[in-house]
PDB file of C-alpha atoms in Angstrom:
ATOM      1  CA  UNK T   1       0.000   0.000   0.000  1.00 46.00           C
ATOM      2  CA  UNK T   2       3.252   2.431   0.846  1.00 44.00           C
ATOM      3  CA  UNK T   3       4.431   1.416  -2.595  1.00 45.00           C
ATOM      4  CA  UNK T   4       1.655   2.855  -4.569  1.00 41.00           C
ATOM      5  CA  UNK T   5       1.377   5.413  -2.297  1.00 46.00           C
ATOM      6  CA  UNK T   6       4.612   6.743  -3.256  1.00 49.00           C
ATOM      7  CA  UNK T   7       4.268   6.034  -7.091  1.00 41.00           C
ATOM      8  CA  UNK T   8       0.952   7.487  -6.581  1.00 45.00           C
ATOM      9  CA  UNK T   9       2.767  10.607  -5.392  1.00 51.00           C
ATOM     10  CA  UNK T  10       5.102  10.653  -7.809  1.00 49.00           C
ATOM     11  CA  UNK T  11       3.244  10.500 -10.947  1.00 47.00           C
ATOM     12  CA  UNK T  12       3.478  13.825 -11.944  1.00 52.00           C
ATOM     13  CA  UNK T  13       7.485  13.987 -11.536  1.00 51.00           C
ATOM     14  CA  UNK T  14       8.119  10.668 -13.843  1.00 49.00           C
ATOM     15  CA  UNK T  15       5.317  12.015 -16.248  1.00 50.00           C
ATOM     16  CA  UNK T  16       7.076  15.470 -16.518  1.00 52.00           C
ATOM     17  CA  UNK T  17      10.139  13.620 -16.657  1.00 49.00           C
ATOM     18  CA  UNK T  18       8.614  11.115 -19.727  1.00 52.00           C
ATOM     19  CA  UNK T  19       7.425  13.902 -21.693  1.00 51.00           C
ATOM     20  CA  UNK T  20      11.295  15.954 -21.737  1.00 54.00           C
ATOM     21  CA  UNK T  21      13.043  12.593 -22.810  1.00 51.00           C
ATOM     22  CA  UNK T  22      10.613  12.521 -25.970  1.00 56.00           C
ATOM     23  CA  UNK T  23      10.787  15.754 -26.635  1.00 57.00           C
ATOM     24  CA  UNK T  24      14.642  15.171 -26.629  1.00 56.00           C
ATOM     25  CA  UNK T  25      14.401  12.297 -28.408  1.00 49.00           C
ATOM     26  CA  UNK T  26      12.597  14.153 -31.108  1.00 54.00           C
ATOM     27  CA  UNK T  27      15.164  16.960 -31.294  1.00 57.00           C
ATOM     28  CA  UNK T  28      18.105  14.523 -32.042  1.00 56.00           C
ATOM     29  CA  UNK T  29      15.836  12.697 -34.275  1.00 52.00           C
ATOM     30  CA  UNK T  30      15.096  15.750 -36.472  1.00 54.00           C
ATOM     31  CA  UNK T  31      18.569  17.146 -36.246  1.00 54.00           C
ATOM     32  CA  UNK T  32      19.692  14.054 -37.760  1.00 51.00           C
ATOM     33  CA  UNK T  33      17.235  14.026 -40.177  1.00 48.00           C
ATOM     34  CA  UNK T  34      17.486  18.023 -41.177  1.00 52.00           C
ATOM     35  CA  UNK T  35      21.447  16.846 -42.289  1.00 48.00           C
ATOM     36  CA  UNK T  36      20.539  13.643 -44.252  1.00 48.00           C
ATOM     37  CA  UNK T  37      17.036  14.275 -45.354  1.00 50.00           C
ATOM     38  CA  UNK T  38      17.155  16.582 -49.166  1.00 50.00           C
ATOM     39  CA  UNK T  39      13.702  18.208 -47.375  1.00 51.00           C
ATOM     40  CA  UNK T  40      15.499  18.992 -44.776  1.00 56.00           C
ATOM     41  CA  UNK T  41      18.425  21.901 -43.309  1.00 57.00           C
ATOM     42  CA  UNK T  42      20.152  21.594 -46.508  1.00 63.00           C
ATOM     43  CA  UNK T  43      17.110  22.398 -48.368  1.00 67.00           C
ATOM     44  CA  UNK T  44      16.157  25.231 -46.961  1.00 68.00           C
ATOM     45  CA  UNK T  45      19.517  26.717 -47.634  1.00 72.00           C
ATOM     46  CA  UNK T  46      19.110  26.218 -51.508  1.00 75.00           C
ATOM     47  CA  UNK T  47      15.976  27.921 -51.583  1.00 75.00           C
ATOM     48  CA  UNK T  48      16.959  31.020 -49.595  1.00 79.00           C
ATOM     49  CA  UNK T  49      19.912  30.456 -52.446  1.00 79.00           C
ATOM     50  CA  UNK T  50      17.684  30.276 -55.248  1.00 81.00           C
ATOM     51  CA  UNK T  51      15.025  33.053 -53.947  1.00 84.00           C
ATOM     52  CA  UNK T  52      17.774  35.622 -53.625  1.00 81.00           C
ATOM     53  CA  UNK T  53      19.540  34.745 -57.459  1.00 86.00           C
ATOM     54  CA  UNK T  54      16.156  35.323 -58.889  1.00 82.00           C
ATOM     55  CA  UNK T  55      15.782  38.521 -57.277  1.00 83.00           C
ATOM     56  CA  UNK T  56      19.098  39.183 -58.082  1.00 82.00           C
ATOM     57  CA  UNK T  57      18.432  38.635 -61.858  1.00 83.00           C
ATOM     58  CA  UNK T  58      15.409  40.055 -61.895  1.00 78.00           C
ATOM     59  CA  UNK T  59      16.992  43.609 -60.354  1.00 79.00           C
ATOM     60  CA  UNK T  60      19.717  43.130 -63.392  1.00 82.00           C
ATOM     61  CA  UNK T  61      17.388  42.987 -65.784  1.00 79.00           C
ATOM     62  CA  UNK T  62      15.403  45.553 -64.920  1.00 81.00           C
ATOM     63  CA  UNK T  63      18.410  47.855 -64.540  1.00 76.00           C
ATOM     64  CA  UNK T  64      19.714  46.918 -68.030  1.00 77.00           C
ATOM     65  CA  UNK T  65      16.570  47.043 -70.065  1.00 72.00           C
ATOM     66  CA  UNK T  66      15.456  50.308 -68.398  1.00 72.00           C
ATOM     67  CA  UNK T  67      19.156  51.644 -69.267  1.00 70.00           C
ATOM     68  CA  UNK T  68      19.034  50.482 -72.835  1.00 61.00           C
ATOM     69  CA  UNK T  69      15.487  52.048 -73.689  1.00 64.00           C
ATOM     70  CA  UNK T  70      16.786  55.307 -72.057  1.00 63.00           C
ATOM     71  CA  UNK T  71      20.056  55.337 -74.463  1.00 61.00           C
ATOM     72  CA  UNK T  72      18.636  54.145 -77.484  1.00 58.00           C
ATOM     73  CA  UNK T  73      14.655  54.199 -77.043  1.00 56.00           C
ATOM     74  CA  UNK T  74      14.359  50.418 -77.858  1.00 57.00           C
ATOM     75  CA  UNK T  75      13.312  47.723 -75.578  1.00 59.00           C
ATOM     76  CA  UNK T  76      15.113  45.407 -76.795  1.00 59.00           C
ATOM     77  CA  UNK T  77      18.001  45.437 -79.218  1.00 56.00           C
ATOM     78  CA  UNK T  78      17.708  46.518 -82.813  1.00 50.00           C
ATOM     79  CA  UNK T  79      16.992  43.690 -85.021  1.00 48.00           C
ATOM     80  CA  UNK T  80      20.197  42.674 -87.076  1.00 44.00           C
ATOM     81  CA  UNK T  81      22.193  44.476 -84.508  1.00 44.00           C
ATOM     82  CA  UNK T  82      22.919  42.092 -81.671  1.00 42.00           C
ATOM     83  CA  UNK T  83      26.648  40.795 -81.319  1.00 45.00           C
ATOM     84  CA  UNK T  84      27.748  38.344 -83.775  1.00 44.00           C
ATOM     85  CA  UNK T  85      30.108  35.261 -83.826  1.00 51.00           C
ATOM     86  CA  UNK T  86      33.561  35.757 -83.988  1.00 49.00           C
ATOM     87  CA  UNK T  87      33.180  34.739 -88.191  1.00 45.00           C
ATOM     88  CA  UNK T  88      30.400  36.664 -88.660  1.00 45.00           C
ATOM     89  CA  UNK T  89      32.140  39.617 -86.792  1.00 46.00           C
ATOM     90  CA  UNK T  90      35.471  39.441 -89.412  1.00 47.00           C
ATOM     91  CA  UNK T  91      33.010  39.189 -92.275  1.00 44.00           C
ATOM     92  CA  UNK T  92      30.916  42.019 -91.039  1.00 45.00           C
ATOM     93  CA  UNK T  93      33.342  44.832 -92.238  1.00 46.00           C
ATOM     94  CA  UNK T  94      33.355  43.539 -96.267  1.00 46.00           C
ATOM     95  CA  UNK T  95      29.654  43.356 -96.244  1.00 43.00           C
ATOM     96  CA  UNK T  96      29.203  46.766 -94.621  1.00 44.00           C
ATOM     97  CA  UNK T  97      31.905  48.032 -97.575  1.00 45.00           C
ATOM     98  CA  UNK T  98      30.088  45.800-100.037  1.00 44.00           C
ATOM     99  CA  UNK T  99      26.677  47.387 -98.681  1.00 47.00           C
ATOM    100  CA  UNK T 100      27.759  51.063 -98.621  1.00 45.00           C
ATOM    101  CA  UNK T 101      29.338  50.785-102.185  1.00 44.00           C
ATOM    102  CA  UNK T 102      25.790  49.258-103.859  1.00 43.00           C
ATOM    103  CA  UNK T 103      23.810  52.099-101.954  1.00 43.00           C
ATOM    104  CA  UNK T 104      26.580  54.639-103.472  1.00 42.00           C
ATOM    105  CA  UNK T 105      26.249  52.901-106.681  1.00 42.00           C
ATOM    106  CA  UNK T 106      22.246  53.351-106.315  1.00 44.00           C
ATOM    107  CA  UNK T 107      22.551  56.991-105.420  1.00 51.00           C
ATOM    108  CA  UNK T 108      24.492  57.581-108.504  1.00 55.00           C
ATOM    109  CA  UNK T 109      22.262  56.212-110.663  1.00 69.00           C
ATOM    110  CA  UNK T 110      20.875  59.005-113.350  1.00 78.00           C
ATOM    111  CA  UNK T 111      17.582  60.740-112.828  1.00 84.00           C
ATOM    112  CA  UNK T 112      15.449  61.863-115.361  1.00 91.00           C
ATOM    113  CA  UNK T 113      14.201  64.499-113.834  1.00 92.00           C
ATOM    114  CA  UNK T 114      12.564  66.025-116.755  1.00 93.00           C
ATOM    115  CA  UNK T 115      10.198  63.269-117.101  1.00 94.00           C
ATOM    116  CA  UNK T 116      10.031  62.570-113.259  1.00 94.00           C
ATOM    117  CA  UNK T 117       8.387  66.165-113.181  1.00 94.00           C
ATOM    118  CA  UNK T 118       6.146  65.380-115.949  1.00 94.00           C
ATOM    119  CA  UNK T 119       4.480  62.097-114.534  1.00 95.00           C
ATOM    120  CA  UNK T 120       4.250  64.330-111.184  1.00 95.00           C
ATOM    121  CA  UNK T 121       0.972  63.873-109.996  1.00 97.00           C
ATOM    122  CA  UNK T 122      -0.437  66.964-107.593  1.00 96.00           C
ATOM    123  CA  UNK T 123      -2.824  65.124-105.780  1.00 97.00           C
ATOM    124  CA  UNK T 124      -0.502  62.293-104.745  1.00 97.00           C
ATOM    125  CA  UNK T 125       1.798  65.251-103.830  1.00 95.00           C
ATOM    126  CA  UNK T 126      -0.629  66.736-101.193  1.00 96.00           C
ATOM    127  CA  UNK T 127      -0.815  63.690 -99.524  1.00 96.00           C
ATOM    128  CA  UNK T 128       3.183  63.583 -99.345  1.00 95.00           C
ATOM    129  CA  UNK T 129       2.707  66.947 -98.358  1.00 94.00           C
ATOM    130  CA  UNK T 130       1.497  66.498 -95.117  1.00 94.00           C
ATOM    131  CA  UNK T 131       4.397  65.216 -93.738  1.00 93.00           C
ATOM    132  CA  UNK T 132       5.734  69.183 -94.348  1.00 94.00           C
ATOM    133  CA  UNK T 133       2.498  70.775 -92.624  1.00 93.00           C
ATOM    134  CA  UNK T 134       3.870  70.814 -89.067  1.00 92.00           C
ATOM    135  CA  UNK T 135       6.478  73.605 -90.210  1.00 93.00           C
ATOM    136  CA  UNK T 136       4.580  75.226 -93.590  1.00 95.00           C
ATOM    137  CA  UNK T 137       1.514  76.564 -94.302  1.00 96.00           C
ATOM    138  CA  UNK T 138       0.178  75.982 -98.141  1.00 96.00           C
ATOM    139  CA  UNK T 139      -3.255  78.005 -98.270  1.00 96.00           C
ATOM    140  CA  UNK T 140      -3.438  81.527 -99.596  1.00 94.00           C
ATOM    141  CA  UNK T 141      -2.345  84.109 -96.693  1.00 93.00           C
ATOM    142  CA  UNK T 142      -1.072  81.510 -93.988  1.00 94.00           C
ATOM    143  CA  UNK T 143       1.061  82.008 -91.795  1.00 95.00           C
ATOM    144  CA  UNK T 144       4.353  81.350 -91.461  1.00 95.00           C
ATOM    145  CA  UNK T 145       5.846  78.678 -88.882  1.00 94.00           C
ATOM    146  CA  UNK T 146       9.256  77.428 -88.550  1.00 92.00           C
ATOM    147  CA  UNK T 147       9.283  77.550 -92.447  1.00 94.00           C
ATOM    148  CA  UNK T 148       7.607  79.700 -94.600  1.00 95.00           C
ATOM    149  CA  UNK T 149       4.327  79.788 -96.118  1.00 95.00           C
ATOM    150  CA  UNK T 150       4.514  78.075 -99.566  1.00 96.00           C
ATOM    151  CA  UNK T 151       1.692  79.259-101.602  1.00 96.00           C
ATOM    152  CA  UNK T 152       3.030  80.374-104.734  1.00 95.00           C
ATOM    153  CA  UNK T 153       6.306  79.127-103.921  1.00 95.00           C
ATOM    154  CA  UNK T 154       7.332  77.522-107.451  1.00 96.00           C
ATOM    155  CA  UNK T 155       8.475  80.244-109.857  1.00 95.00           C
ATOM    156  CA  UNK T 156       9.103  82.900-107.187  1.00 95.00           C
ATOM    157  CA  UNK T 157      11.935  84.609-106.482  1.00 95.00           C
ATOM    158  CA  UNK T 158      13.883  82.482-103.662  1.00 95.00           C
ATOM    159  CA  UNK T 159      13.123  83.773-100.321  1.00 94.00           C
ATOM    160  CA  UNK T 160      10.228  85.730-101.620  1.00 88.00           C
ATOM    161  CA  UNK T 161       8.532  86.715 -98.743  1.00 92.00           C
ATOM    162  CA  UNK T 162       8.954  89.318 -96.368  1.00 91.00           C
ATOM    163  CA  UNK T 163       7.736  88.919 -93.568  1.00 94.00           C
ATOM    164  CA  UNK T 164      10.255  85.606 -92.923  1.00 94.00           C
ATOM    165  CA  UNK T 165      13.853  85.740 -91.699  1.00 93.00           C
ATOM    166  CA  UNK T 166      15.941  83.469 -93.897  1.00 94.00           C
ATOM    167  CA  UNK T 167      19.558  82.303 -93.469  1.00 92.00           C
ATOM    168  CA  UNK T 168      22.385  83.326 -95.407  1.00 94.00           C
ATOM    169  CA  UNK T 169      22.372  80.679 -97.735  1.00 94.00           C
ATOM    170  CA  UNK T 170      19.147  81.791 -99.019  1.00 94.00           C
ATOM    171  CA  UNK T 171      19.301  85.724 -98.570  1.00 92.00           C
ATOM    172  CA  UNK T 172      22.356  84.682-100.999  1.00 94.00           C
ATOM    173  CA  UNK T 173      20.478  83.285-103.431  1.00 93.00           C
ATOM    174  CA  UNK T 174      17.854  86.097-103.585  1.00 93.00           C
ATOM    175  CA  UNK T 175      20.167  88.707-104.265  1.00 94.00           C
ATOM    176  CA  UNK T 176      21.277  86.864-106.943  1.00 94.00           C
ATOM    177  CA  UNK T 177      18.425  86.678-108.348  1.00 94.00           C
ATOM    178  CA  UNK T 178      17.672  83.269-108.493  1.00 95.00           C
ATOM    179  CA  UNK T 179      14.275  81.715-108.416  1.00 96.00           C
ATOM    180  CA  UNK T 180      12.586  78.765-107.298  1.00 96.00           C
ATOM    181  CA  UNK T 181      12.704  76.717-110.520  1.00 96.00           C
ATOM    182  CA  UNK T 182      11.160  73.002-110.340  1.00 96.00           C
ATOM    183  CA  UNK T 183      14.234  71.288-110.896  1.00 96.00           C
ATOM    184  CA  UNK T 184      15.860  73.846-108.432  1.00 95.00           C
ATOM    185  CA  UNK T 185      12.923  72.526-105.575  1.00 96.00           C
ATOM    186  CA  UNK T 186      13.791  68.875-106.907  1.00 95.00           C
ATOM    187  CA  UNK T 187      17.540  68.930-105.781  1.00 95.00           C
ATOM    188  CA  UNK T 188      17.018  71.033-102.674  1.00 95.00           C
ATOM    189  CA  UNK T 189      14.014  68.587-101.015  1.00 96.00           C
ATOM    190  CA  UNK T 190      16.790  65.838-101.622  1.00 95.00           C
ATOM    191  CA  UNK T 191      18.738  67.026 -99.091  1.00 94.00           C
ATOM    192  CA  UNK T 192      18.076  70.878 -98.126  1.00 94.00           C
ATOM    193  CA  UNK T 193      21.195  71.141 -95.324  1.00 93.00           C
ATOM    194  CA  UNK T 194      23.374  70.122 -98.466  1.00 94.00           C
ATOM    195  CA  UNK T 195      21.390  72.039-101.003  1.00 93.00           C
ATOM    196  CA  UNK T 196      21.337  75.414 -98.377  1.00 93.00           C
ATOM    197  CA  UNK T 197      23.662  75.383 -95.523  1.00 93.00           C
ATOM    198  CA  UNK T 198      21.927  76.938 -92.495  1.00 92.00           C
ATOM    199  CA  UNK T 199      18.736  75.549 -93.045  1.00 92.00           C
ATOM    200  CA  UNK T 200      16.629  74.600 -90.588  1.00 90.00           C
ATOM    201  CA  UNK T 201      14.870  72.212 -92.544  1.00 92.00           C
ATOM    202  CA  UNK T 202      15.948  68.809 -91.661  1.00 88.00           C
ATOM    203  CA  UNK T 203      12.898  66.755 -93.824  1.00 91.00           C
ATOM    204  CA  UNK T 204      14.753  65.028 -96.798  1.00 92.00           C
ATOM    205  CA  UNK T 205      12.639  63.012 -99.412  1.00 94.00           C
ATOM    206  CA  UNK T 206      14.572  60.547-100.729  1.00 92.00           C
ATOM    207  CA  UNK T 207      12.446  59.319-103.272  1.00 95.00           C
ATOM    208  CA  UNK T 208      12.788  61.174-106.730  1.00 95.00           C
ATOM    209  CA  UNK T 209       9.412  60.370-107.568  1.00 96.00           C
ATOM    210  CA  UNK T 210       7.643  61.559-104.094  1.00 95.00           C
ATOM    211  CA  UNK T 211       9.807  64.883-105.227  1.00 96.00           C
ATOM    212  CA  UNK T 212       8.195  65.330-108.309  1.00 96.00           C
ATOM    213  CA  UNK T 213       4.857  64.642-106.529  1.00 96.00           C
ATOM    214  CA  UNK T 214       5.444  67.561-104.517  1.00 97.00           C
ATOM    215  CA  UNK T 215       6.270  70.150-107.217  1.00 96.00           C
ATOM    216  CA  UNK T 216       3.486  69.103-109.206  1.00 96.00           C
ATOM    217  CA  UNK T 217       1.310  70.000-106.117  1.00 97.00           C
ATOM    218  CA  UNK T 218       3.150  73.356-105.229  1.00 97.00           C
ATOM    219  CA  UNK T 219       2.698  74.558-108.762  1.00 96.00           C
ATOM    220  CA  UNK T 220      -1.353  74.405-108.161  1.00 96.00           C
ATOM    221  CA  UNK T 221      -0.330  76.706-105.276  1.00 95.00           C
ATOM    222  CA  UNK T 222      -1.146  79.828-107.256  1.00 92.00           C
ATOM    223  CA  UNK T 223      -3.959  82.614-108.530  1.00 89.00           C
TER     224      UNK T 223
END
């Protein structure tokens, strides 16, 4: 009866004492298993690893792609501009002197300009012509902008009007007495800083034909 008495009594103590063996039990078990188990220690590691190389790419990438549209104003890079191979790269300078030479070649190929101005058609012209509109007027009595107005343009006497400051190039030309011929306008819309130095016309057309669309529509710019 003492005996049961006393285990009686001490229940509590050996359960307390139970419960902190398992407990440590459990802690060895799961240490052990956190250093052999892929799920485990080890694998936590790898993710913080893996978490914090994605960020870290991600960050790069934004950095770079935000710097290259700032510098160039493209996303990405320009098609047929991305770094080549090394035998693409010692080819690349032939081609670009093979490229330049045909362009050269097609640049020097004779004009007819007299026909060109012929087959000009005015109404294809005005459309072409509104490419011009944000710095010229064409009505009767516009006003001038960065350019001047243009009615009545073909045939008159190079900067003709005046109530527009001109540069040198063409306040040159006017007291010389030269006028605004078509085939004068034809070789100055090619390229009008080469044509009149000064300029502030930077709007080349390139195309001979879209030139002699133009004229043709400047010459219905008259009384």
């Amino acid at each position: 009866m003492l005996m049961v008495k006393r285990l009686t009594n001490n229940l509590p103590c050996a359960y307390i004492l139970a419960v902190a063996l398992n407990a440590r039990v459990k802690r060895r078990t799961k240490s052990k298993i956190n250093l052999l188990c892929p799920g485990g220690y080890l694998m936590k590691n790898l993710m913080r690893v893996f978490i914090v190389t994605v960020l870290a790419a991600d960050l790069f990438a934004i950095v770079y792609f935000s710097g290259h549209f700032a510098t160039t104003g493209h996303l990405l890079p320009e098609h047929g501009k991305a770094e080549m191979n090394p035998v693409l790269a010692a080819l690349a300078p032939e081609t670009a002197e093979a490229g330049e030479g045909a362009a050269a070649k097609h640049d020097d190929k004779p004009v007819d300009v007299d026909a060109l101005l012929v087959a000009g058609d005015p109404a294809i012209g005005a459309k072409i012509a509104n490419k011009c509109k944000a710095c010229h007027t064409f009505e009767k009595g516009g006003p001038n902008k960065t350019g001047p107005n243009l009615w009545g343009v073909v045939g008159s006497k190079v900067a003709h009007r005046d109530d527009f400051s001109y540069t040198a190039s063409f306040a040159k030309k006017h007291e010389a007495g030269e006028t605004w011929k078509p085939e004068m306008i034809f070789e100055f819309l090619a390229s009008p800083k080469d044509y009149m130095p000064g300029t502030k016309m930077s709007l080349s057309i390139r195309k001979p034909e879209e030139r002699a669309h133009i004229i043709a529509y400047l010459k219905t710019l008259k009384d």
